[in-house]
Amino acid sequence: MSALTYSPYDYSMHEDPYPTYALLREQAPIYRNDDFDFWTLTRHADVYAAGRDPLTYSNSRGVNLELWSEDLAKRQSFIAMDPPDHTQFRRLVSKGFTPRRVAELEPRIRQITRGYLSAALDAQGEFDFIADLAQNIPADVISELVGVPVTDRKQILAWSNESLGRDEVTGAVTAASAAATRELMGYYAQLIADRRAHLGDDLVSALIAAEIDGEQLSDTDIGAVLLLLGVAGNESTTKILGNAWYQAARHPDQRRTAFQLGRIDGWMEETLRYDSSGQMTARLVTRDVEWYGNTVPAGARLLLIFAAANRDPRVFPSPDTFDISRDTSAAIAFGTGPHFCLGASLARLETRVVLDELVATVHEDYEVGMPVRVHHPNIHGLASLPTVVKAR
Protein backbone atom coordinates (compact mmCIF):
# COMPACT_ATOMS: atom_id res chain seq x y z
CA MET A 1 0.00 0.00 0.00
CA SER A 2 2.75 2.42 0.90
CA ALA A 3 6.51 2.54 1.35
CA LEU A 4 5.89 4.44 4.54
CA THR A 5 6.63 2.74 7.84
CA TYR A 6 5.04 3.81 11.07
CA SER A 7 5.17 2.23 14.51
CA PRO A 8 3.82 3.99 17.62
CA TYR A 9 6.39 2.08 19.69
CA ASP A 10 9.44 3.46 17.87
CA TYR A 11 11.30 5.69 20.35
CA SER A 12 12.35 8.04 17.54
CA MET A 13 8.66 8.69 16.87
CA HIS A 14 8.26 9.82 20.46
CA GLU A 15 10.85 12.53 19.91
CA ASP A 16 9.09 14.08 16.90
CA PRO A 17 6.20 12.18 15.30
CA TYR A 18 4.86 15.08 13.25
CA PRO A 19 6.86 14.67 10.00
CA THR A 20 5.69 11.06 9.82
CA TYR A 21 2.12 12.10 10.55
CA ALA A 22 2.30 14.59 7.69
CA LEU A 23 3.41 11.86 5.27
CA LEU A 24 0.66 9.56 6.47
CA ARG A 25 -2.00 12.25 6.02
CA GLU A 26 -0.96 12.96 2.45
CA GLN A 27 0.34 9.62 1.15
CA ALA A 28 -1.53 7.02 3.21
CA PRO A 29 -4.57 8.52 4.95
CA ILE A 30 -5.59 4.94 5.72
CA TYR A 31 -2.40 3.10 6.63
CA ARG A 32 -1.84 -0.57 7.38
CA ASN A 33 0.91 -1.96 9.66
CA ASP A 34 1.18 -5.72 9.16
CA ASP A 35 3.81 -6.27 11.84
CA PHE A 36 1.59 -5.02 14.66
CA ASP A 37 -1.74 -5.71 12.95
CA PHE A 38 -3.38 -2.29 12.95
CA TRP A 39 -4.67 0.45 10.64
CA THR A 40 -4.48 4.22 11.16
CA LEU A 41 -6.51 7.29 10.29
CA THR A 42 -4.72 10.66 10.40
CA ARG A 43 -6.87 13.26 8.60
CA HIS A 44 -8.99 15.50 10.79
CA ALA A 45 -12.34 14.78 9.13
CA ASP A 46 -11.75 11.02 9.28
CA VAL A 47 -10.57 10.91 12.88
CA TYR A 48 -13.43 13.15 13.95
CA ALA A 49 -16.07 11.05 12.18
CA ALA A 50 -14.77 7.74 13.47
CA GLY A 51 -14.51 9.06 17.01
CA ARG A 52 -18.22 9.90 16.95
CA ASP A 53 -19.34 6.49 15.67
CA PRO A 54 -19.03 4.01 18.59
CA LEU A 55 -21.26 1.45 16.84
CA THR A 56 -18.69 1.01 14.06
CA TYR A 57 -15.55 1.87 16.03
CA SER A 58 -15.85 0.19 19.40
CA ASN A 59 -13.97 0.75 22.67
CA SER A 60 -14.71 -2.76 23.89
CA ARG A 61 -11.07 -3.87 23.59
CA GLY A 62 -9.65 -0.73 25.20
CA VAL A 63 -7.70 2.22 23.82
CA ASN A 64 -4.18 0.74 23.78
CA LEU A 65 -2.98 -1.84 21.26
CA GLU A 66 -0.58 -3.38 23.76
CA LEU A 67 -3.38 -3.95 26.29
CA TRP A 68 -5.96 -5.17 23.75
CA SER A 69 -8.29 -7.67 25.42
CA GLU A 70 -11.90 -8.87 25.31
CA ASP A 71 -12.32 -8.50 29.08
CA LEU A 72 -10.41 -5.25 29.53
CA ALA A 73 -13.37 -3.47 31.13
CA LYS A 74 -12.62 -5.47 34.30
CA ARG A 75 -9.30 -3.64 34.54
CA GLN A 76 -9.98 -0.33 32.79
CA SER A 77 -13.64 0.27 33.59
CA PHE A 78 -15.77 2.49 31.34
CA ILE A 79 -12.91 3.45 29.03
CA ALA A 80 -13.21 -0.09 27.62
CA MET A 81 -16.99 -0.02 27.27
CA ASP A 82 -19.46 1.13 24.65
CA PRO A 83 -22.85 2.73 25.21
CA PRO A 84 -25.13 2.02 27.02
CA ASP A 85 -22.81 0.49 29.68
CA HIS A 86 -20.25 3.21 29.08
CA THR A 87 -22.90 5.90 29.46
CA GLN A 88 -24.03 4.58 32.84
CA PHE A 89 -20.53 4.28 34.28
CA ARG A 90 -19.42 7.61 32.87
CA ARG A 91 -22.47 9.39 34.28
CA LEU A 92 -21.66 7.95 37.69
CA VAL A 93 -17.99 8.93 37.71
CA SER A 94 -18.68 12.33 36.14
CA LYS A 95 -20.41 13.39 39.34
CA GLY A 96 -16.92 14.03 40.69
CA PHE A 97 -16.10 16.28 37.71
CA THR A 98 -19.15 18.52 37.35
CA PRO A 99 -18.42 22.12 36.27
CA ARG A 100 -19.31 23.34 39.75
CA ARG A 101 -17.08 20.86 41.54
CA VAL A 102 -14.17 21.47 39.17
CA ALA A 103 -14.50 25.26 39.56
CA GLU A 104 -14.48 24.86 43.34
CA LEU A 105 -11.04 23.26 43.08
CA GLU A 106 -9.34 26.40 41.73
CA PRO A 107 -8.31 27.94 45.08
CA ARG A 108 -6.79 24.64 46.22
CA ILE A 109 -4.99 24.11 42.88
CA ARG A 110 -3.57 27.63 43.16
CA GLN A 111 -2.43 26.97 46.74
CA ILE A 112 -0.73 23.71 45.75
CA THR A 113 0.95 25.40 42.77
CA ARG A 114 2.30 28.25 44.86
CA GLY A 115 3.79 25.81 47.33
CA TYR A 116 5.77 23.91 44.69
CA LEU A 117 6.72 27.08 42.82
CA SER A 118 7.99 28.69 46.00
CA ALA A 119 10.20 25.67 46.68
CA ALA A 120 11.57 25.87 43.12
CA LEU A 121 12.46 29.55 43.53
CA ASP A 122 14.09 28.83 46.89
CA ALA A 123 16.49 26.57 44.96
CA GLN A 124 17.88 29.64 43.13
CA GLY A 125 15.34 29.13 40.38
CA GLU A 126 17.04 25.99 39.00
CA PHE A 127 14.74 23.01 38.99
CA ASP A 128 13.26 20.23 36.88
CA PHE A 129 10.03 21.60 35.49
CA ILE A 130 8.46 18.13 35.38
CA ALA A 131 9.80 16.36 38.47
CA ASP A 132 9.75 19.36 40.81
CA LEU A 133 6.63 21.15 39.63
CA ALA A 134 4.38 19.94 36.82
CA GLN A 135 3.82 16.33 37.85
CA ASN A 136 3.21 17.05 41.52
CA ILE A 137 0.27 19.42 41.11
CA PRO A 138 -2.18 17.15 39.24
CA ALA A 139 -1.02 14.20 41.34
CA ASP A 140 -1.94 16.06 44.52
CA VAL A 141 -5.26 17.23 43.10
CA ILE A 142 -6.44 13.79 41.92
CA SER A 143 -5.19 12.23 45.16
CA GLU A 144 -7.30 14.66 47.17
CA LEU A 145 -10.34 13.90 45.03
CA VAL A 146 -9.85 10.16 45.42
CA GLY A 147 -8.89 10.31 49.08
CA VAL A 148 -5.24 9.22 49.00
CA PRO A 149 -3.45 10.35 52.18
CA VAL A 150 -0.63 12.90 51.78
CA THR A 151 1.93 10.37 53.03
CA ASP A 152 1.19 7.99 50.15
CA ARG A 153 1.10 10.41 47.22
CA LYS A 154 4.74 10.28 46.16
CA GLN A 155 4.57 6.51 45.99
CA ILE A 156 1.35 6.60 43.98
CA LEU A 157 2.98 9.05 41.57
CA ALA A 158 6.09 6.86 41.22
CA TRP A 159 3.98 3.78 40.43
CA SER A 160 1.90 5.81 37.98
CA ASN A 161 5.02 6.96 36.10
CA GLU A 162 6.48 3.46 36.07
CA SER A 163 3.25 1.93 34.77
CA LEU A 164 3.70 3.66 31.41
CA GLY A 165 6.76 1.65 30.33
CA ARG A 166 6.57 -0.05 26.91
CA ASP A 167 9.14 -2.05 24.93
CA GLU A 168 10.46 -0.15 21.92
CA VAL A 169 10.55 -3.19 19.61
CA THR A 170 7.57 -5.32 20.60
CA GLY A 171 5.36 -2.66 22.16
CA ALA A 172 4.73 -4.99 25.09
CA VAL A 173 4.18 -3.74 28.62
CA THR A 174 7.51 -3.98 30.42
CA ALA A 175 7.98 -6.10 33.54
CA ALA A 176 8.51 -2.96 35.61
CA SER A 177 5.31 -1.44 34.22
CA ALA A 178 3.28 -4.55 35.02
CA ALA A 179 4.71 -4.64 38.55
CA ALA A 180 3.85 -0.98 39.13
CA THR A 181 0.30 -1.55 37.91
CA ARG A 182 -0.08 -4.46 40.32
CA GLU A 183 1.14 -2.26 43.17
CA LEU A 184 -1.41 0.41 42.26
CA MET A 185 -4.21 -2.13 42.09
CA GLY A 186 -3.22 -3.53 45.47
CA TYR A 187 -3.07 -0.08 47.02
CA TYR A 188 -6.50 0.89 45.69
CA ALA A 189 -7.98 -2.42 46.87
CA GLN A 190 -6.83 -1.59 50.40
CA LEU A 191 -8.12 1.98 50.08
CA ILE A 192 -11.54 0.68 49.03
CA ALA A 193 -11.60 -1.72 51.97
CA ASP A 194 -10.73 1.12 54.34
CA ARG A 195 -13.51 3.31 52.93
CA ARG A 196 -16.07 0.53 53.15
CA ALA A 197 -15.33 0.45 56.86
CA HIS A 198 -15.18 4.24 57.23
CA LEU A 199 -16.90 6.27 54.50
CA GLY A 200 -15.56 9.78 53.90
CA ASP A 201 -16.12 12.78 51.63
CA ASP A 202 -14.14 11.55 48.64
CA LEU A 203 -14.65 9.87 45.29
CA VAL A 204 -14.00 6.35 46.61
CA SER A 205 -16.76 6.74 49.18
CA ALA A 206 -19.09 8.14 46.51
CA LEU A 207 -18.40 5.16 44.24
CA ILE A 208 -19.05 2.74 47.10
CA ALA A 209 -22.43 4.34 47.71
CA ALA A 210 -23.35 4.55 44.03
CA GLU A 211 -25.66 2.16 42.19
CA ILE A 212 -26.23 1.17 38.57
CA ASP A 213 -29.65 -0.37 37.90
CA GLY A 214 -30.09 -0.92 41.63
CA GLU A 215 -26.77 -2.72 42.04
CA GLN A 216 -23.72 -1.38 43.84
CA LEU A 217 -20.35 -1.42 42.16
CA SER A 218 -17.97 -4.25 42.98
CA ASP A 219 -14.51 -3.66 44.41
CA THR A 220 -13.16 -4.65 40.97
CA ASP A 221 -15.27 -1.99 39.26
CA ILE A 222 -14.23 0.71 41.72
CA GLY A 223 -10.58 -0.31 41.53
CA ALA A 224 -10.64 -0.08 37.74
CA VAL A 225 -12.04 3.46 37.93
CA LEU A 226 -9.38 4.49 40.46
CA LEU A 227 -6.58 3.01 38.36
CA LEU A 228 -7.83 4.91 35.32
CA LEU A 229 -8.22 8.23 37.16
CA GLY A 230 -5.01 7.83 39.12
CA VAL A 231 -2.84 7.40 36.03
CA ALA A 232 -4.79 9.57 33.56
CA GLY A 233 -5.34 12.27 36.16
CA ASN A 234 -1.61 12.52 36.74
CA GLU A 235 -0.34 12.17 33.20
CA SER A 236 -2.54 14.39 31.07
CA THR A 237 -1.97 17.70 32.86
CA THR A 238 1.70 16.96 33.51
CA LYS A 239 2.35 16.46 29.81
CA ILE A 240 0.27 19.49 28.75
CA LEU A 241 2.21 21.72 31.15
CA GLY A 242 5.58 20.37 30.08
CA ASN A 243 4.74 20.75 26.40
CA ALA A 244 3.47 24.31 26.92
CA TRP A 245 6.59 25.37 28.83
CA TYR A 246 8.92 23.68 26.33
CA GLN A 247 7.22 24.97 23.17
CA ALA A 248 7.14 28.54 24.50
CA ALA A 249 10.88 28.30 25.17
CA ARG A 250 11.44 27.05 21.60
CA HIS A 251 9.39 29.95 20.17
CA PRO A 252 10.53 33.15 21.96
CA ASP A 253 8.22 35.40 19.95
CA GLN A 254 5.24 33.35 21.07
CA ARG A 255 6.57 33.26 24.62
CA ARG A 256 6.54 37.06 24.75
CA THR A 257 2.89 36.98 23.75
CA ALA A 258 2.07 34.15 26.17
CA PHE A 259 3.40 36.19 29.10
CA GLN A 260 1.12 39.13 28.29
CA LEU A 261 -2.08 39.68 30.23
CA GLY A 262 -4.96 37.46 29.16
CA ARG A 263 -3.04 35.12 26.85
CA ILE A 264 -2.91 31.98 29.00
CA ASP A 265 -5.88 30.30 27.32
CA GLY A 266 -4.41 30.80 23.86
CA TRP A 267 -1.07 29.40 25.02
CA MET A 268 -2.76 26.35 26.52
CA GLU A 269 -5.08 25.63 23.60
CA GLU A 270 -2.39 26.02 20.95
CA THR A 271 -0.18 23.64 22.94
CA LEU A 272 -3.00 21.10 22.97
CA ARG A 273 -3.28 21.40 19.19
CA TYR A 274 0.38 21.76 18.23
CA ASP A 275 1.90 19.23 20.62
CA SER A 276 -0.95 17.00 21.78
CA SER A 277 -0.19 15.12 24.98
CA GLY A 278 -2.71 12.43 24.01
CA GLN A 279 -1.55 11.19 20.63
CA MET A 280 -4.12 8.56 19.68
CA THR A 281 -6.70 6.01 20.70
CA ALA A 282 -7.41 2.49 19.46
CA ARG A 283 -10.77 1.20 18.26
CA LEU A 284 -12.18 -2.20 17.27
CA VAL A 285 -13.82 -2.09 13.84
CA THR A 286 -17.16 -3.89 14.15
CA ARG A 287 -18.06 -4.17 10.44
CA ASP A 288 -16.29 -3.94 7.10
CA VAL A 289 -15.67 -0.29 6.21
CA GLU A 290 -14.19 1.40 3.16
CA TRP A 291 -11.51 4.06 3.49
CA TYR A 292 -9.80 5.51 0.42
CA GLY A 293 -10.40 2.40 -1.67
CA ASN A 294 -9.30 0.00 1.05
CA THR A 295 -11.50 -2.39 2.98
CA VAL A 296 -10.82 -2.35 6.69
CA PRO A 297 -12.44 -5.60 7.83
CA ALA A 298 -14.61 -6.27 10.85
CA GLY A 299 -12.37 -7.25 13.77
CA ALA A 300 -9.54 -4.94 12.68
CA ARG A 301 -7.67 -2.68 15.08
CA LEU A 302 -7.75 0.99 14.10
CA LEU A 303 -5.75 3.88 15.54
CA LEU A 304 -7.35 7.33 15.50
CA ILE A 305 -4.37 9.67 15.65
CA PHE A 306 -5.64 12.90 17.19
CA ALA A 307 -2.21 14.51 17.12
CA ALA A 308 -2.01 14.07 13.35
CA ALA A 309 -5.54 15.41 12.90
CA ASN A 310 -4.61 18.50 14.90
CA ARG A 311 -1.97 19.39 12.32
CA ASP A 312 -4.11 18.78 9.27
CA PRO A 313 -3.64 21.75 6.90
CA ARG A 314 -7.19 21.22 5.62
CA VAL A 315 -8.36 22.57 8.98
CA PHE A 316 -5.45 24.57 10.42
CA PRO A 317 -3.52 27.00 8.18
CA SER A 318 0.26 26.66 8.57
CA PRO A 319 -0.30 23.78 11.03
CA ASP A 320 3.38 23.32 11.85
CA THR A 321 3.62 26.89 13.14
CA PHE A 322 3.17 27.39 16.89
CA ASP A 323 0.81 30.37 17.04
CA ILE A 324 -1.08 31.08 20.24
CA SER A 325 -3.29 33.61 18.43
CA ARG A 326 -4.85 31.07 16.08
CA ASP A 327 -8.38 29.67 16.20
CA THR A 328 -8.08 26.23 17.82
CA SER A 329 -11.80 25.52 18.17
CA ALA A 330 -11.61 22.56 15.77
CA ALA A 331 -8.80 20.83 17.68
CA ILE A 332 -9.60 17.39 19.10
CA ALA A 333 -6.82 17.01 21.65
CA PHE A 334 -9.22 15.46 24.19
CA GLY A 335 -10.99 13.27 21.65
CA THR A 336 -14.55 13.53 20.46
CA GLY A 337 -17.83 11.69 20.74
CA PRO A 338 -18.97 9.66 23.77
CA HIS A 339 -15.39 9.05 24.87
CA PHE A 340 -14.42 12.71 25.03
CA CYS A 341 -11.99 12.95 27.95
CA LEU A 342 -13.94 13.05 31.21
CA GLY A 343 -11.20 15.04 32.94
CA ALA A 344 -10.73 17.65 30.18
CA SER A 345 -12.22 20.49 32.24
CA LEU A 346 -10.02 19.63 35.22
CA ALA A 347 -6.91 19.34 33.04
CA ARG A 348 -7.63 22.72 31.48
CA LEU A 349 -8.22 24.33 34.88
CA GLU A 350 -5.01 22.91 36.34
CA THR A 351 -3.00 23.98 33.29
CA ARG A 352 -4.51 27.47 33.28
CA VAL A 353 -3.82 28.00 36.99
CA VAL A 354 -0.23 26.75 36.85
CA LEU A 355 0.66 28.84 33.78
CA ASP A 356 -1.04 31.84 35.35
CA GLU A 357 1.01 31.46 38.53
CA LEU A 358 4.21 31.06 36.53
CA VAL A 359 3.55 34.21 34.47
CA ALA A 360 2.84 36.17 37.65
CA THR A 361 5.92 34.86 39.46
CA VAL A 362 8.82 34.54 37.00
CA HIS A 363 10.30 36.54 34.14
CA GLU A 364 9.52 35.44 30.60
CA ASP A 365 13.17 34.93 29.62
CA TYR A 366 13.49 31.56 31.33
CA GLU A 367 15.86 28.91 30.02
CA VAL A 368 15.36 25.20 29.50
CA GLY A 369 17.93 22.43 29.15
CA MET A 370 17.83 19.15 27.27
CA PRO A 371 14.42 17.48 27.67
CA VAL A 372 13.94 13.77 28.35
CA ARG A 373 10.97 12.16 26.62
CA VAL A 374 8.44 9.73 27.99
CA HIS A 375 8.34 6.62 25.80
CA HIS A 376 4.74 5.57 25.39
CA PRO A 377 2.70 5.13 22.19
CA ASN A 378 -0.31 7.13 23.35
CA ILE A 379 1.28 9.78 25.57
CA HIS A 380 3.54 12.49 24.18
CA GLY A 381 5.43 14.54 26.71
CA LEU A 382 8.45 15.00 28.89
CA ALA A 383 9.82 13.04 31.83
CA SER A 384 12.35 15.78 32.62
CA LEU A 385 12.96 19.41 31.61
CA PRO A 386 15.75 21.31 33.38
CA THR A 387 14.66 24.91 33.85
CA VAL A 388 16.20 28.13 35.13
CA VAL A 389 13.90 31.04 36.03
CA LYS A 390 14.27 34.45 37.65
CA ALA A 391 11.68 35.66 40.13
CA ARG A 392 9.87 38.88 39.29
PDB file of N, CA and C in Angstrom, residues 195-245:
ATOM      1  N   ARG A 195     -12.348   2.432  53.066  1.00  0.00           N
ATOM      2  CA  ARG A 195     -13.506   3.310  52.934  1.00  0.00           C
ATOM      3  C   ARG A 195     -14.816   2.560  53.180  1.00  0.00           C
ATOM      4  N   ARG A 196     -14.858   1.302  52.850  1.00  0.00           N
ATOM      5  CA  ARG A 196     -16.072   0.533  53.151  1.00  0.00           C
ATOM      6  C   ARG A 196     -16.304   0.474  54.660  1.00  0.00           C
ATOM      7  N   ALA A 197     -15.213   0.467  55.403  1.00  0.00           N
ATOM      8  CA  ALA A 197     -15.333   0.448  56.862  1.00  0.00           C
ATOM      9  C   ALA A 197     -15.579   1.843  57.424  1.00  0.00           C
ATOM     10  N   HIS A 198     -15.055   2.862  56.738  1.00  0.00           N
ATOM     11  CA  HIS A 198     -15.176   4.236  57.234  1.00  0.00           C
ATOM     12  C   HIS A 198     -15.374   5.176  56.045  1.00  0.00           C
ATOM     13  N   LEU A 199     -16.615   5.388  55.642  1.00  0.00           N
ATOM     14  CA  LEU A 199     -16.904   6.265  54.501  1.00  0.00           C
ATOM     15  C   LEU A 199     -16.457   7.698  54.799  1.00  0.00           C
ATOM     16  N   GLY A 200     -15.996   8.389  53.752  1.00  0.00           N
ATOM     17  CA  GLY A 200     -15.564   9.782  53.902  1.00  0.00           C
ATOM     18  C   GLY A 200     -16.175  10.649  52.821  1.00  0.00           C
ATOM     19  N   ASP A 201     -15.652  11.838  52.653  1.00  0.00           N
ATOM     20  CA  ASP A 201     -16.124  12.776  51.635  1.00  0.00           C
ATOM     21  C   ASP A 201     -15.141  12.783  50.476  1.00  0.00           C
ATOM     22  N   ASP A 202     -15.072  11.673  49.754  1.00  0.00           N
ATOM     23  CA  ASP A 202     -14.141  11.550  48.637  1.00  0.00           C
ATOM     24  C   ASP A 202     -14.772  10.686  47.556  1.00  0.00           C
ATOM     25  N   LEU A 203     -14.093  10.569  46.432  1.00  0.00           N
ATOM     26  CA  LEU A 203     -14.647   9.866  45.286  1.00  0.00           C
ATOM     27  C   LEU A 203     -14.807   8.377  45.559  1.00  0.00           C
ATOM     28  N   VAL A 204     -13.880   7.771  46.295  1.00  0.00           N
ATOM     29  CA  VAL A 204     -13.997   6.347  46.610  1.00  0.00           C
ATOM     30  C   VAL A 204     -15.286   6.087  47.386  1.00  0.00           C
ATOM     31  N   SER A 205     -15.542   6.900  48.387  1.00  0.00           N
ATOM     32  CA  SER A 205     -16.763   6.737  49.182  1.00  0.00           C
ATOM     33  C   SER A 205     -18.008   6.932  48.322  1.00  0.00           C
ATOM     34  N   ALA A 206     -17.944   7.896  47.398  1.00  0.00           N
ATOM     35  CA  ALA A 206     -19.088   8.135  46.512  1.00  0.00           C
ATOM     36  C   ALA A 206     -19.326   6.942  45.593  1.00  0.00           C
ATOM     37  N   LEU A 207     -18.269   6.321  45.107  1.00  0.00           N
ATOM     38  CA  LEU A 207     -18.404   5.157  44.236  1.00  0.00           C
ATOM     39  C   LEU A 207     -18.946   3.955  45.010  1.00  0.00           C
ATOM     40  N   ILE A 208     -18.535   3.824  46.263  1.00  0.00           N
ATOM     41  CA  ILE A 208     -19.046   2.735  47.100  1.00  0.00           C
ATOM     42  C   ILE A 208     -20.553   2.876  47.286  1.00  0.00           C
ATOM     43  N   ALA A 209     -21.008   4.100  47.459  1.00  0.00           N
ATOM     44  CA  ALA A 209     -22.432   4.344  47.710  1.00  0.00           C
ATOM     45  C   ALA A 209     -23.273   4.334  46.435  1.00  0.00           C
ATOM     46  N   ALA A 210     -22.624   4.411  45.284  1.00  0.00           N
ATOM     47  CA  ALA A 210     -23.352   4.546  44.026  1.00  0.00           C
ATOM     48  C   ALA A 210     -23.984   3.225  43.581  1.00  0.00           C
ATOM     49  N   GLU A 211     -24.987   3.342  42.727  1.00  0.00           N
ATOM     50  CA  GLU A 211     -25.659   2.165  42.190  1.00  0.00           C
ATOM     51  C   GLU A 211     -25.894   2.341  40.692  1.00  0.00           C
ATOM     52  N   ILE A 212     -25.843   1.219  39.977  1.00  0.00           N
ATOM     53  CA  ILE A 212     -26.229   1.174  38.573  1.00  0.00           C
ATOM     54  C   ILE A 212     -27.311   0.114  38.443  1.00  0.00           C
ATOM     55  N   ASP A 213     -28.496   0.524  38.015  1.00  0.00           N
ATOM     56  CA  ASP A 213     -29.651  -0.374  37.904  1.00  0.00           C
ATOM     57  C   ASP A 213     -29.924  -1.091  39.219  1.00  0.00           C
ATOM     58  N   GLY A 214     -29.790  -0.358  40.322  1.00  0.00           N
ATOM     59  CA  GLY A 214     -30.091  -0.921  41.629  1.00  0.00           C
ATOM     60  C   GLY A 214     -28.993  -1.770  42.233  1.00  0.00           C
ATOM     61  N   GLU A 215     -27.871  -1.916  41.532  1.00  0.00           N
ATOM     62  CA  GLU A 215     -26.771  -2.725  42.045  1.00  0.00           C
ATOM     63  C   GLU A 215     -25.567  -1.842  42.348  1.00  0.00           C
ATOM     64  N   GLN A 216     -24.930  -2.123  43.481  1.00  0.00           N
ATOM     65  CA  GLN A 216     -23.724  -1.380  43.842  1.00  0.00           C
ATOM     66  C   GLN A 216     -22.532  -1.884  43.034  1.00  0.00           C
ATOM     67  N   LEU A 217     -21.550  -1.035  42.894  1.00  0.00           N
ATOM     68  CA  LEU A 217     -20.345  -1.416  42.159  1.00  0.00           C
ATOM     69  C   LEU A 217     -19.504  -2.381  42.985  1.00  0.00           C
ATOM     70  N   SER A 218     -18.875  -3.317  42.311  1.00  0.00           N
ATOM     71  CA  SER A 218     -17.969  -4.247  42.984  1.00  0.00           C
ATOM     72  C   SER A 218     -16.638  -3.564  43.271  1.00  0.00           C
ATOM     73  N   ASP A 219     -15.844  -4.176  44.142  1.00  0.00           N
ATOM     74  CA  ASP A 219     -14.506  -3.659  44.406  1.00  0.00           C
ATOM     75  C   ASP A 219     -13.680  -3.619  43.121  1.00  0.00           C
ATOM     76  N   THR A 220     -13.885  -4.613  42.250  1.00  0.00           N
ATOM     77  CA  THR A 220     -13.157  -4.646  40.974  1.00  0.00           C
ATOM     78  C   THR A 220     -13.524  -3.452  40.106  1.00  0.00           C
ATOM     79  N   ASP A 221     -14.827  -3.141  40.038  1.00  0.00           N
ATOM     80  CA  ASP A 221     -15.275  -1.986  39.256  1.00  0.00           C
ATOM     81  C   ASP A 221     -14.672  -0.691  39.791  1.00  0.00           C
ATOM     82  N   ILE A 222     -14.742  -0.517  41.109  1.00  0.00           N
ATOM     83  CA  ILE A 222     -14.232   0.714  41.717  1.00  0.00           C
ATOM     84  C   ILE A 222     -12.724   0.813  41.531  1.00  0.00           C
ATOM     85  N   GLY A 223     -12.030  -0.317  41.709  1.00  0.00           N
ATOM     86  CA  GLY A 223     -10.576  -0.310  41.534  1.00  0.00           C
ATOM     87  C   GLY A 223     -10.168   0.059  40.126  1.00  0.00           C
ATOM     88  N   ALA A 224     -10.940  -0.405  39.132  1.00  0.00           N
ATOM     89  CA  ALA A 224     -10.640  -0.075  37.737  1.00  0.00           C
ATOM     90  C   ALA A 224     -10.800   1.418  37.485  1.00  0.00           C
ATOM     91  N   VAL A 225     -11.836   2.015  38.071  1.00  0.00           N
ATOM     92  CA  VAL A 225     -12.043   3.458  37.934  1.00  0.00           C
ATOM     93  C   VAL A 225     -10.885   4.216  38.570  1.00  0.00           C
ATOM     94  N   LEU A 226     -10.465   3.804  39.754  1.00  0.00           N
ATOM     95  CA  LEU A 226      -9.378   4.492  40.457  1.00  0.00           C
ATOM     96  C   LEU A 226      -8.062   4.372  39.698  1.00  0.00           C
ATOM     97  N   LEU A 227      -7.817   3.199  39.132  1.00  0.00           N
ATOM     98  CA  LEU A 227      -6.584   3.007  38.357  1.00  0.00           C
ATOM     99  C   LEU A 227      -6.579   3.931  37.146  1.00  0.00           C
ATOM    100  N   LEU A 228      -7.717   4.026  36.475  1.00  0.00           N
ATOM    101  CA  LEU A 228      -7.827   4.914  35.317  1.00  0.00           C
ATOM    102  C   LEU A 228      -7.613   6.366  35.713  1.00  0.00           C
ATOM    103  N   LEU A 229      -8.323   6.827  36.742  1.00  0.00           N
ATOM    104  CA  LEU A 229      -8.224   8.226  37.156  1.00  0.00           C
ATOM    105  C   LEU A 229      -6.855   8.539  37.735  1.00  0.00           C
ATOM    106  N   GLY A 230      -6.302   7.589  38.485  1.00  0.00           N
ATOM    107  CA  GLY A 230      -5.012   7.834  39.122  1.00  0.00           C
ATOM    108  C   GLY A 230      -3.899   8.060  38.124  1.00  0.00           C
ATOM    109  N   VAL A 231      -3.891   7.249  37.049  1.00  0.00           N
ATOM    110  CA  VAL A 231      -2.842   7.396  36.034  1.00  0.00           C
ATOM    111  C   VAL A 231      -3.179   8.536  35.077  1.00  0.00           C
ATOM    112  N   ALA A 232      -4.405   8.521  34.515  1.00  0.00           N
ATOM    113  CA  ALA A 232      -4.786   9.566  33.556  1.00  0.00           C
ATOM    114  C   ALA A 232      -4.809  10.935  34.215  1.00  0.00           C
ATOM    115  N   GLY A 233      -5.271  10.992  35.468  1.00  0.00           N
ATOM    116  CA  GLY A 233      -5.338  12.270  36.164  1.00  0.00           C
ATOM    117  C   GLY A 233      -3.978  12.879  36.407  1.00  0.00           C
ATOM    118  N   ASN A 234      -2.975  12.022  36.568  1.00  0.00           N
ATOM    119  CA  ASN A 234      -1.609  12.522  36.742  1.00  0.00           C
ATOM    120  C   ASN A 234      -0.982  12.923  35.408  1.00  0.00           C
ATOM    121  N   GLU A 235      -1.139  12.039  34.413  1.00  0.00           N
ATOM    122  CA  GLU A 235      -0.342  12.166  33.204  1.00  0.00           C
ATOM    123  C   GLU A 235      -0.785  13.285  32.268  1.00  0.00           C
ATOM    124  N   SER A 236      -2.068  13.441  32.076  1.00  0.00           N
ATOM    125  CA  SER A 236      -2.542  14.388  31.069  1.00  0.00           C
ATOM    126  C   SER A 236      -2.071  15.812  31.354  1.00  0.00           C
ATOM    127  N   THR A 237      -2.352  16.316  32.548  1.00  0.00           N
ATOM    128  CA  THR A 237      -1.971  17.696  32.862  1.00  0.00           C
ATOM    129  C   THR A 237      -0.467  17.869  32.907  1.00  0.00           C
ATOM    130  N   THR A 238       0.237  16.881  33.452  1.00  0.00           N
ATOM    131  CA  THR A 238       1.704  16.961  33.508  1.00  0.00           C
ATOM    132  C   THR A 238       2.285  17.165  32.122  1.00  0.00           C
ATOM    133  N   LYS A 239       1.800  16.381  31.159  1.00  0.00           N
ATOM    134  CA  LYS A 239       2.347  16.464  29.807  1.00  0.00           C
ATOM    135  C   LYS A 239       1.924  17.764  29.113  1.00  0.00           C
ATOM    136  N   ILE A 240       0.698  18.213  29.343  1.00  0.00           N
ATOM    137  CA  ILE A 240       0.272  19.487  28.753  1.00  0.00           C
ATOM    138  C   ILE A 240       1.154  20.625  29.262  1.00  0.00           C
ATOM    139  N   LEU A 241       1.385  20.662  30.567  1.00  0.00           N
ATOM    140  CA  LEU A 241       2.212  21.721  31.147  1.00  0.00           C
ATOM    141  C   LEU A 241       3.632  21.674  30.615  1.00  0.00           C
ATOM    142  N   GLY A 242       4.214  20.488  30.584  1.00  0.00           N
ATOM    143  CA  GLY A 242       5.585  20.370  30.083  1.00  0.00           C
ATOM    144  C   GLY A 242       5.691  20.786  28.635  1.00  0.00           C
ATOM    145  N   ASN A 243       4.733  20.373  27.813  1.00  0.00           N
ATOM    146  CA  ASN A 243       4.745  20.750  26.398  1.00  0.00           C
ATOM    147  C   ASN A 243       4.567  22.252  26.220  1.00  0.00           C
ATOM    148  N   ALA A 244       3.690  22.857  27.023  1.00  0.00           N
ATOM    149  CA  ALA A 244       3.474  24.305  26.922  1.00  0.00           C
ATOM    150  C   ALA A 244       4.742  25.070  27.267  1.00  0.00           C
ATOM    151  N   TRP A 245       5.373  24.692  28.371  1.00  0.00           N
ATOM    152  CA  TRP A 245       6.591  25.375  28.826  1.00  0.00           C
ATOM    153  C   TRP A 245       7.727  25.207  27.816  1.00  0.00           C
TER     154      TRP A 245
END
